XYZ file of C-alpha atoms in Angstrom:
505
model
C 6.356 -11.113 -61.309
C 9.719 -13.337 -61.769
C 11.657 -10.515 -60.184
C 8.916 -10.394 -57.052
C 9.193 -13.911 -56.668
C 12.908 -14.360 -54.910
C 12.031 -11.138 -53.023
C 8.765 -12.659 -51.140
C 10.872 -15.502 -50.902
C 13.621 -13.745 -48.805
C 10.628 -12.853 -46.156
C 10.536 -16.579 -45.906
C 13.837 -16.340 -45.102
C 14.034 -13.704 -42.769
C 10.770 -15.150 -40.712
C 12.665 -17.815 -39.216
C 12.794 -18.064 -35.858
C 16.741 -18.053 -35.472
C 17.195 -15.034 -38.158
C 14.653 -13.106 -36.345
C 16.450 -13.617 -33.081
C 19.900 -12.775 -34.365
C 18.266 -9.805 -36.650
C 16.960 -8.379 -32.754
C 20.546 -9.406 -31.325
C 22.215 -7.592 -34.411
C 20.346 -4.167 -33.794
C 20.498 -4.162 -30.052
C 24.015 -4.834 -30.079
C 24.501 -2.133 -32.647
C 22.697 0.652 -30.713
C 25.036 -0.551 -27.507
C 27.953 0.074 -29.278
C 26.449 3.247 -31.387
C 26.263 4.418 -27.587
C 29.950 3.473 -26.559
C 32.107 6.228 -27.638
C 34.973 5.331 -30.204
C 34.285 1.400 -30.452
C 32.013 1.810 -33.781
C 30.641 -0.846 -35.787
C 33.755 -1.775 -37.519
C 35.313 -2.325 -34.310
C 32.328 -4.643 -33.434
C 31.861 -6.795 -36.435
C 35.364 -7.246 -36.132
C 35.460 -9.034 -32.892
C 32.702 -10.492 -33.161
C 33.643 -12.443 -36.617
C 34.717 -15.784 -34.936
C 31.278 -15.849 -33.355
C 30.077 -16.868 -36.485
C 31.552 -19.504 -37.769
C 29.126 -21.789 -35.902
C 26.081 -20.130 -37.893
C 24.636 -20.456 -41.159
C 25.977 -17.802 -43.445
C 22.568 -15.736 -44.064
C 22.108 -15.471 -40.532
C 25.398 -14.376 -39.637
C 25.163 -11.524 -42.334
C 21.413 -10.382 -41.171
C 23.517 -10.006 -37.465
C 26.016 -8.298 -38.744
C 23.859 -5.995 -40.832
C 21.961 -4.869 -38.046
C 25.389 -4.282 -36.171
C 26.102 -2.115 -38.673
C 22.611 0.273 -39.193
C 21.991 -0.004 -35.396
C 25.021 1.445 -34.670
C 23.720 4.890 -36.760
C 20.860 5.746 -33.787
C 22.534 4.527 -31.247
C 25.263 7.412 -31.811
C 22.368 9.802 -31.744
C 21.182 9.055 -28.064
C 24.920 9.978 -26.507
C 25.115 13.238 -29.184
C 21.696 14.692 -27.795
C 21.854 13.794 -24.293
C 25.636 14.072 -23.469
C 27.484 16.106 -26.129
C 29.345 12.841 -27.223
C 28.752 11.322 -30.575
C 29.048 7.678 -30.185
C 29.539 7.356 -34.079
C 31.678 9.289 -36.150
C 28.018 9.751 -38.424
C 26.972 11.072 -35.451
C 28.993 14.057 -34.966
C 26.774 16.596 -36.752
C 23.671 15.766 -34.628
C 25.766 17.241 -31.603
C 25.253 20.579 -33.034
C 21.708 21.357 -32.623
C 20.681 17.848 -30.584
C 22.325 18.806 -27.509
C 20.992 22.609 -28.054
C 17.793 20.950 -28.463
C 18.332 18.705 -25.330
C 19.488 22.286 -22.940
C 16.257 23.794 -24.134
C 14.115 20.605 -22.513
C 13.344 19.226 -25.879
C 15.727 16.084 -25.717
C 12.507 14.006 -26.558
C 11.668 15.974 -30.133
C 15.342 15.297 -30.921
C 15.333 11.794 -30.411
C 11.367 11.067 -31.817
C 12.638 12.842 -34.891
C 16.404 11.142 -35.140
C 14.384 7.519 -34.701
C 11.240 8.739 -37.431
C 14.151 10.418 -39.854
C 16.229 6.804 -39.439
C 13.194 4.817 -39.791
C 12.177 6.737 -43.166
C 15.675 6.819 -44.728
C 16.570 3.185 -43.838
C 13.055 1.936 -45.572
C 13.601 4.497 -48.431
C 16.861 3.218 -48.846
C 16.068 -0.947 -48.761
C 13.556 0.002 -51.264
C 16.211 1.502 -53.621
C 18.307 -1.366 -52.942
C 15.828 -3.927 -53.484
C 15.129 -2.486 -57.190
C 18.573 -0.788 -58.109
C 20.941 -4.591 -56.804
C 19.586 -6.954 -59.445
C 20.044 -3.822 -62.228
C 23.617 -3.453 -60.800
C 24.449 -6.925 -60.739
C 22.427 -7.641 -64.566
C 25.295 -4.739 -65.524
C 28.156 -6.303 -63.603
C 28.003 -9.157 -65.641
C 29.497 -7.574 -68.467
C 32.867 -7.369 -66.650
C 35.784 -8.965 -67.411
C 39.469 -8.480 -65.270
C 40.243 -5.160 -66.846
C 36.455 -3.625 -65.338
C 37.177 -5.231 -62.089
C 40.796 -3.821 -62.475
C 39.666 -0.255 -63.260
C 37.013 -0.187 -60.703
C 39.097 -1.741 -57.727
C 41.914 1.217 -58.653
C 38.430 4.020 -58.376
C 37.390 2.328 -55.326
C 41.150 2.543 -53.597
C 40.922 5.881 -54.505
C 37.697 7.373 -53.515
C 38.136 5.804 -50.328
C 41.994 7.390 -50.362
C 40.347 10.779 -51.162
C 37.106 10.906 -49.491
C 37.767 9.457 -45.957
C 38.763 11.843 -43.588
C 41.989 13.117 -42.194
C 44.287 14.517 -44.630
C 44.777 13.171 -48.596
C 48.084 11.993 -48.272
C 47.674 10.043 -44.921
C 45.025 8.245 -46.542
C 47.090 7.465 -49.790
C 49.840 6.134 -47.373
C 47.632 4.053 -45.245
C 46.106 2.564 -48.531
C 49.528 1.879 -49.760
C 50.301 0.053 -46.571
C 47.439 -1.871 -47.423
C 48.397 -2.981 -50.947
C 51.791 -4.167 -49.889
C 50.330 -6.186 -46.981
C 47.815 -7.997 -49.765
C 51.224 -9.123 -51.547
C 52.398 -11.324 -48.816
C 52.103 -14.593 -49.439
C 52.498 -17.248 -52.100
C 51.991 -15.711 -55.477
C 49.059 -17.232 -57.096
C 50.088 -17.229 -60.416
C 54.144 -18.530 -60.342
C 54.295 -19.987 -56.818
C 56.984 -17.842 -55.456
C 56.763 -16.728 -52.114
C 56.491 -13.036 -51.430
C 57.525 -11.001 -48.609
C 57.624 -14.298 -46.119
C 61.072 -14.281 -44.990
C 60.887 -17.432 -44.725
C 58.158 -18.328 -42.212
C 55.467 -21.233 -43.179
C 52.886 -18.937 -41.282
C 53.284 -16.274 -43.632
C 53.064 -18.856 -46.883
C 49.222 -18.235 -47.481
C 49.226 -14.671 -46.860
C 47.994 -12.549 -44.000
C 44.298 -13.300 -42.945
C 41.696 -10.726 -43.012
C 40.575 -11.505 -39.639
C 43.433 -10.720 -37.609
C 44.142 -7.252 -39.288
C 40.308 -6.001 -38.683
C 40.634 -7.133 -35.447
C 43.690 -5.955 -34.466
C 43.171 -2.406 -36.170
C 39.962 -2.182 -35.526
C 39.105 -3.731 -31.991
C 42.535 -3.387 -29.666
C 43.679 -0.347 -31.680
C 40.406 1.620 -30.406
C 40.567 0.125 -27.263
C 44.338 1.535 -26.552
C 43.388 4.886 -28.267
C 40.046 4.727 -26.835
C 42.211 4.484 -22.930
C 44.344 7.553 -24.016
C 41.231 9.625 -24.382
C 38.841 8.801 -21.937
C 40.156 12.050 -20.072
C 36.647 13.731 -21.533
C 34.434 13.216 -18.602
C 30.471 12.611 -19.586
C 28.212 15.603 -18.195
C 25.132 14.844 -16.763
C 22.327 13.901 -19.305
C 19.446 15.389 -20.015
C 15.777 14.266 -19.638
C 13.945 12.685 -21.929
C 10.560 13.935 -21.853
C 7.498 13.325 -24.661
C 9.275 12.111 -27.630
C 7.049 12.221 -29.867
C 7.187 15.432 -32.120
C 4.261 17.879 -32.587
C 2.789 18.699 -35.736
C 4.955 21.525 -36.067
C 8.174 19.771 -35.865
C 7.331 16.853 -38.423
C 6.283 19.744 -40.749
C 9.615 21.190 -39.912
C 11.250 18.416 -40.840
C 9.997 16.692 -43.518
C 11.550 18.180 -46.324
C 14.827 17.078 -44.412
C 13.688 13.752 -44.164
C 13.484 13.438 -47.813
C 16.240 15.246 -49.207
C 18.510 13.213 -46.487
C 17.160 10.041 -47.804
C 18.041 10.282 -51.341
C 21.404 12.209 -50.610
C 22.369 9.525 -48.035
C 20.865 6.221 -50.440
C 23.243 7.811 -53.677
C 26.791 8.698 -51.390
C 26.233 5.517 -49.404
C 26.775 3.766 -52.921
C 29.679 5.496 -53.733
C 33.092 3.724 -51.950
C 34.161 5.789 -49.498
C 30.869 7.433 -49.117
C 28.883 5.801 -46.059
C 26.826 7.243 -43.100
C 29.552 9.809 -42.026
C 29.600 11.749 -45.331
C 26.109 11.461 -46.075
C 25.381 13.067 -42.424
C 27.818 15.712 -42.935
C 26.040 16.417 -46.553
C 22.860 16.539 -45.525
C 23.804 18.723 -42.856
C 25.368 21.516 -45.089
C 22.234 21.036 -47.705
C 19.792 21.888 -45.058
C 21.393 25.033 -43.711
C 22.402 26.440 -47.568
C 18.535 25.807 -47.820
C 17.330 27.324 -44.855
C 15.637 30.684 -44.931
C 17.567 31.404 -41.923
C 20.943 29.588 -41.750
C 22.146 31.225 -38.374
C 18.974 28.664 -36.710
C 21.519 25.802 -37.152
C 23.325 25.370 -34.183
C 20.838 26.603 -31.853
C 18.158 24.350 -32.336
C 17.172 23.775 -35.578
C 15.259 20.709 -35.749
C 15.875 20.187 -39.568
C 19.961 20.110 -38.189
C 18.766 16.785 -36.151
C 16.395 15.403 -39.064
C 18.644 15.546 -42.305
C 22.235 14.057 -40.795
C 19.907 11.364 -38.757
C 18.100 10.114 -42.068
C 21.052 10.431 -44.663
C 23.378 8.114 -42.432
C 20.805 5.777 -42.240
C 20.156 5.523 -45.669
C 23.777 5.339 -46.445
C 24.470 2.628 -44.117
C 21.878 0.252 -45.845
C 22.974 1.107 -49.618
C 26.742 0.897 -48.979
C 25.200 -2.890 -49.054
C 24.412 -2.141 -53.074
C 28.349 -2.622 -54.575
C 29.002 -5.018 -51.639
C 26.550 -7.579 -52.626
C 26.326 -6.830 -56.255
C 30.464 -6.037 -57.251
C 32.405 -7.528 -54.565
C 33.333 -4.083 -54.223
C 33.318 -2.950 -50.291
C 32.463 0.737 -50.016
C 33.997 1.736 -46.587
C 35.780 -0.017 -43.764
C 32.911 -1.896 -41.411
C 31.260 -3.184 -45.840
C 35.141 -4.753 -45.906
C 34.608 -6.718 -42.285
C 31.330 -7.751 -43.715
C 33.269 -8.776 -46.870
C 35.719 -10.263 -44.987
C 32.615 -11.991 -42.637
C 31.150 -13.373 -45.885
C 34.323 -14.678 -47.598
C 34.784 -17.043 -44.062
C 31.550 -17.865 -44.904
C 32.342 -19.925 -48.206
C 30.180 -16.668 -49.890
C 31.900 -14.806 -52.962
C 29.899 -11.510 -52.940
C 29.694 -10.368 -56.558
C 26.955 -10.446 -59.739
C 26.340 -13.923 -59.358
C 25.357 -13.430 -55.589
C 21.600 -12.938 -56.392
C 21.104 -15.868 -59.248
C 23.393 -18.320 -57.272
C 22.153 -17.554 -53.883
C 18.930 -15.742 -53.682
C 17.910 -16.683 -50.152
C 21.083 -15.095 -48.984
C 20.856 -12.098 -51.113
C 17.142 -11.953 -50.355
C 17.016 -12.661 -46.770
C 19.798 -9.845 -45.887
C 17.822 -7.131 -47.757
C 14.643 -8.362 -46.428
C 15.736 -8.602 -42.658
C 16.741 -4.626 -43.239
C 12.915 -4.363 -43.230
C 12.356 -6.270 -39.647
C 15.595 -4.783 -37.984
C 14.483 -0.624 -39.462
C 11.203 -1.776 -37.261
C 12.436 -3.100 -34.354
C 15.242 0.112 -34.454
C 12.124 2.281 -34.122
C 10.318 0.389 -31.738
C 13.487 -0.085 -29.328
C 15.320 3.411 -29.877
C 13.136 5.552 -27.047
C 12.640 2.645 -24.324
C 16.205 1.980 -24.022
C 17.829 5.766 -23.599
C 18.185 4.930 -19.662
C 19.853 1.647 -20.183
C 21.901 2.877 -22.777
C 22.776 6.138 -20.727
C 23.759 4.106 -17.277
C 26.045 1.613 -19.192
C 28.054 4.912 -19.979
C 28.808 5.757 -16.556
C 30.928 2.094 -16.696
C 34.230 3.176 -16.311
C 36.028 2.360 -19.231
C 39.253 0.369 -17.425
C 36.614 -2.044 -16.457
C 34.893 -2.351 -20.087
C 38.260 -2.109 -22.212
C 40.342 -5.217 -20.613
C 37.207 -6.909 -21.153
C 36.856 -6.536 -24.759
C 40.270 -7.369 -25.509
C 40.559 -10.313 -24.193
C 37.341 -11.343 -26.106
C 39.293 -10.006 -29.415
C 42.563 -12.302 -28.082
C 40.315 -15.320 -27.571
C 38.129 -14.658 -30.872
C 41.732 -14.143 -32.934
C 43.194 -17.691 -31.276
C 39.481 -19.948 -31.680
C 39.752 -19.145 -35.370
C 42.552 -21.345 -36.584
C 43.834 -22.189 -32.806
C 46.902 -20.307 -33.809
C 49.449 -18.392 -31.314
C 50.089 -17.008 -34.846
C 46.911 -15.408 -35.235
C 47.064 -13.892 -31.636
C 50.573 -12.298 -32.374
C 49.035 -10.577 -35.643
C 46.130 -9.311 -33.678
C 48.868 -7.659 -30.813
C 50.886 -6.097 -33.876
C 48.109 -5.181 -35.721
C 46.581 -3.789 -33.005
C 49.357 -1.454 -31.963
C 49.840 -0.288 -35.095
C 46.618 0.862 -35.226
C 46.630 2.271 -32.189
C 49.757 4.420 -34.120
C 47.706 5.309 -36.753
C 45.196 7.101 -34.709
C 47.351 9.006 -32.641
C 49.119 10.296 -36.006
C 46.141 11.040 -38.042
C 45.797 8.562 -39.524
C 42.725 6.518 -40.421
C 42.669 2.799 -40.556
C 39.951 2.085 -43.300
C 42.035 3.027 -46.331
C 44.141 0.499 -45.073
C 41.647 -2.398 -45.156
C 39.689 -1.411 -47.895
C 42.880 -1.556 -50.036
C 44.056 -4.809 -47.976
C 40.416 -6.181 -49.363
C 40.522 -4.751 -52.645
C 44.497 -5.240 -53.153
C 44.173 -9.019 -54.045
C 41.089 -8.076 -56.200
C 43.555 -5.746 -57.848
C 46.658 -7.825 -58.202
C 44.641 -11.010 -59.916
C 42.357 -9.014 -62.194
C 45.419 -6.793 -63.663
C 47.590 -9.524 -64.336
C 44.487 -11.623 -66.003
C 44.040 -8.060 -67.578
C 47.909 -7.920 -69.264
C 47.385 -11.818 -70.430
C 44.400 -11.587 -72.072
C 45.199 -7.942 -73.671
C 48.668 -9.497 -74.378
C 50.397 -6.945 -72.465
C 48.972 -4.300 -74.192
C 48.037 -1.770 -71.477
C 45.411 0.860 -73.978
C 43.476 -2.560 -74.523
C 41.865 -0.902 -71.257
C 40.638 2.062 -73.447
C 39.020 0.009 -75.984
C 36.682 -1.599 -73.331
C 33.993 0.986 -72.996
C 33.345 0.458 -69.130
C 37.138 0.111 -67.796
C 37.880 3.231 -70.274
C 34.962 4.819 -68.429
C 36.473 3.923 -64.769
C 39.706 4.398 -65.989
C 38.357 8.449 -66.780
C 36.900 8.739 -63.191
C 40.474 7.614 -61.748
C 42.266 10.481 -63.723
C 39.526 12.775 -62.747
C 39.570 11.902 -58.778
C 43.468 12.070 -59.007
C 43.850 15.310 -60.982
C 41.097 17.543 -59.772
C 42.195 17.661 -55.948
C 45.346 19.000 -57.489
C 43.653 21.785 -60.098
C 41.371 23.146 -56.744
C 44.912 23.505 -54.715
C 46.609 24.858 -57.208
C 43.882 27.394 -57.993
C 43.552 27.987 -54.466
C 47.327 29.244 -54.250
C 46.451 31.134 -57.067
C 43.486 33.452 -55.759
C 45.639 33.616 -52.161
C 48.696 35.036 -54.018
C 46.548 37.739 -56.178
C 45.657 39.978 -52.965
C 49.136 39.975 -52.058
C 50.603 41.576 -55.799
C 47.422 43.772 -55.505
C 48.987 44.931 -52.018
C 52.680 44.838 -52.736
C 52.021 47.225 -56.162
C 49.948 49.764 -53.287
């Protein structure tokens, strides 16, 4: 019962008039921009961070949240009716949606995309509501050398997972390090990588590098590619699945939930893995794999639920390590850091109603998702015929504005521009910006801990192998490195064999 407690407090929490109106604000705003091709949640929370400073710090987070999962079905709506995944989680549900949509049976797709999401997202607050204050009772056994060998596995799952190739990701994560060392070093004083400018002498601020790579990075990209003209969508009849379909389906519902709830916790996991997973589990499990693809309602209900779930417990080593697990849980980070909040194990015990209240409001928002998903398709399908050179000079002058209210710095603005191109760079070479963050996040995380690490250890780097948990993270590093490297080299292996076979014919 002293466990319950703090939770029925959060409802409390979450009850209050202003955090229900900003949890509402959070989801509707997250399904818009699920909608909007290439803008993404990330993107969002990005420009959106100077909006709240003016807020208390739970109810900025319970907006953001809802940014975040509402963004997962809103992708769905453009991927069935039009052929476009608004969210990168989103791109499987194109597959069979859309075939689903052509046949007249756009309605079944979407009932059983907002049912799957519902289910997932609950299943998944659940998990987090018991599995946080286990991971966080566990976190408090680490010292610097834990949070040094799981900052280094974090850095590197999200290096190796994220997609685009390996070694673009271990280059934009590199980037990301050195732009963490810039500043004034924290332990001697020295200035770092300044060259001489006062503006530089605290480091780079997290706000204008999301926003930059994040919001007028897209935007530019976003401009190149808007050649893709939207085909006309199709109608949404009943959409509310028959008996057939939910027995279809169910097994996908709850093999999606737990696959998405266990890859969402894992960093560089998150709602676009877990929807590609799920995917590929339901048609190796399918009596008759050639369905997918043409209409397979289990191909709509298993991506749908899994990057749901993942979205909501990607929240699990945010809140409970201080350990972001993809790029939009390091903008939160970021969010909650402005906020005078250290996320970590002492989150829950110091400040329950925040902890509490976030989880809690995942309850309200995965309710209001459901209730608001079908009734807005037509809104959300007629703000997509806005052309996009009206909507894009728009939004970046609310990310110039939002950069320059945040310090009132011409500084800030200038970061946001550079920032902003080079991300634009990125994603016209290949390159994916959340390595970058993460590891701009996690790269001061790094730096501290290690050093603390050498002076407590006396410089003795295999006092990390006599710690039984950073000797443990330390083994998943080497793992993660080295076994990309044994499958390639394999892989050359059983391509050259074939060849000798044919050369000795």
């Amino acid at each position: 019962m002293d466990f319950l407690n703090p939770v029925i407090d959060g409802f409390g929490v979450v009850v209050d008039p202003m955090n229900l109106l900003y949890c509402l604000l959070g989801v509707v705003i997250g399904m818009l921009i699920g909608v909007l091709p290439g803008l993404g949640p990330a993107a969002t929370i990005a420009i959106l961070l100077p909006l709240t400073y003016g807020v208390e710090p739970v109810t900025a987070i319970i907006m953001l949240a809802g940014i975040f999962y509402g963004a997962q079905y809103g992708g769905t709506i453009t991927s069935v009716l039009l052929r476009l995944p608004g969210e990168a989680s989103s791109v499987v549900t194109v597959f069979d949606g859309y075939v689903l949509a052509k046949q007249g049976r756009a309605g079944t797709a979407l009932g059983i995309a907002a049912i799957g999401s519902f289910i997932g997202g609950t299943v998944s607050i659940i998990g987090l509501t018991f599995l946080a204050p286990l991971v966080a009772s566990f976190a408090l056994d680490f010292g610097p050398p834990e949070y040094t060998a799981l900052a280094l596995v974090g850095i590197l799952l999200v290096s190796t997972i994220s997609g685009g190739t390996r070694i673009k990701a271990l280059i934009a994560a590199s980037i990301g390090l050195l732009l963490a060392t810039v500043g004034r070093d924290a332990f001697t004083g020295a200035e770092r990588f300044t060259f001489g400018s006062l503006s530089l002498a605290d480091g780079i601020d997290f706000v204008p590098v999301a926003m930059g790579l994040f919001g007028v990075g897209e935007i530019l990209y976003n401009l190149e590619e808007r050649h893709r003209a939207a085909s006309a969508p199709a109608k949404v009849a009943n959409v509310w699945p028959s008996r057939a379909d939910l027995r279809q389906s169910s097994g996908a519902i709850g093999r999606g939930s737990v696959l998405g709830f266990f890859l969402g916790i894992l960093p560089g996991g998150g709602a676009t893995i877990s929807s590609m997973a799920a995917y590929a589990v339901e048609k190796k499990r399918a009596k008759d794999p050639s369905r997918f693809g043409k209409g397979a309602v289990e191909g709509v209900a298993g991506p749908e639920t899994a990057n749901n779930a993942a979205a909501t417990s990607s929240f699990i080593p945010l809140l409970t390590l201080g350990i972001p697990a993809n790029a939009t849980m390091a903008i939160i980070f970021g969010a909650l850091l402005i906020q005078g909040v250290t996320p970590g194990p002492q989150l829950i015990s110091e400040d329950p109603e925040l902890f509490w209240g976030v989880v809690n409001s995942m309850y309200i928002g995965n309710i209001l998702l459901l209730i608001l998903s079908i009734p807005l398709v037509g809104l959300f399908v007629k703000i997509l015929r806005v052309r996009g050179a009206i909507l894009a000079p728009i939004t970046a002058l609310i990310t110039i504005l939002g950069a320059y209210t945040i310090r009132n710095s011409m500084f800030d603005v200038l970061l946001v521009v550079l920032f902003g191109a080079l991300g634009y760079l990125m994603k016209k070479f290949g390159f994916e910006p959340g390595p970058l963050v993460l590891a701009f996040v996690l790269g001061a995380l790094l730096e501290d801990n290690l050093r603390r690490s050498l002076l407590v250890l006396d410089g003795d780097v295999s006092g990390f192998l006599s710690r039984p948990i950073s000797a443990v993270l330390l083994v998943i590093f080497v793992l993660v490195a080295v076994l990309p490297i044994i499958k390639s080299a394999t892989a050359k292996r059983r391509d050259r064999k074939p060849t000798r076979v044919s050369a000795d014919s």
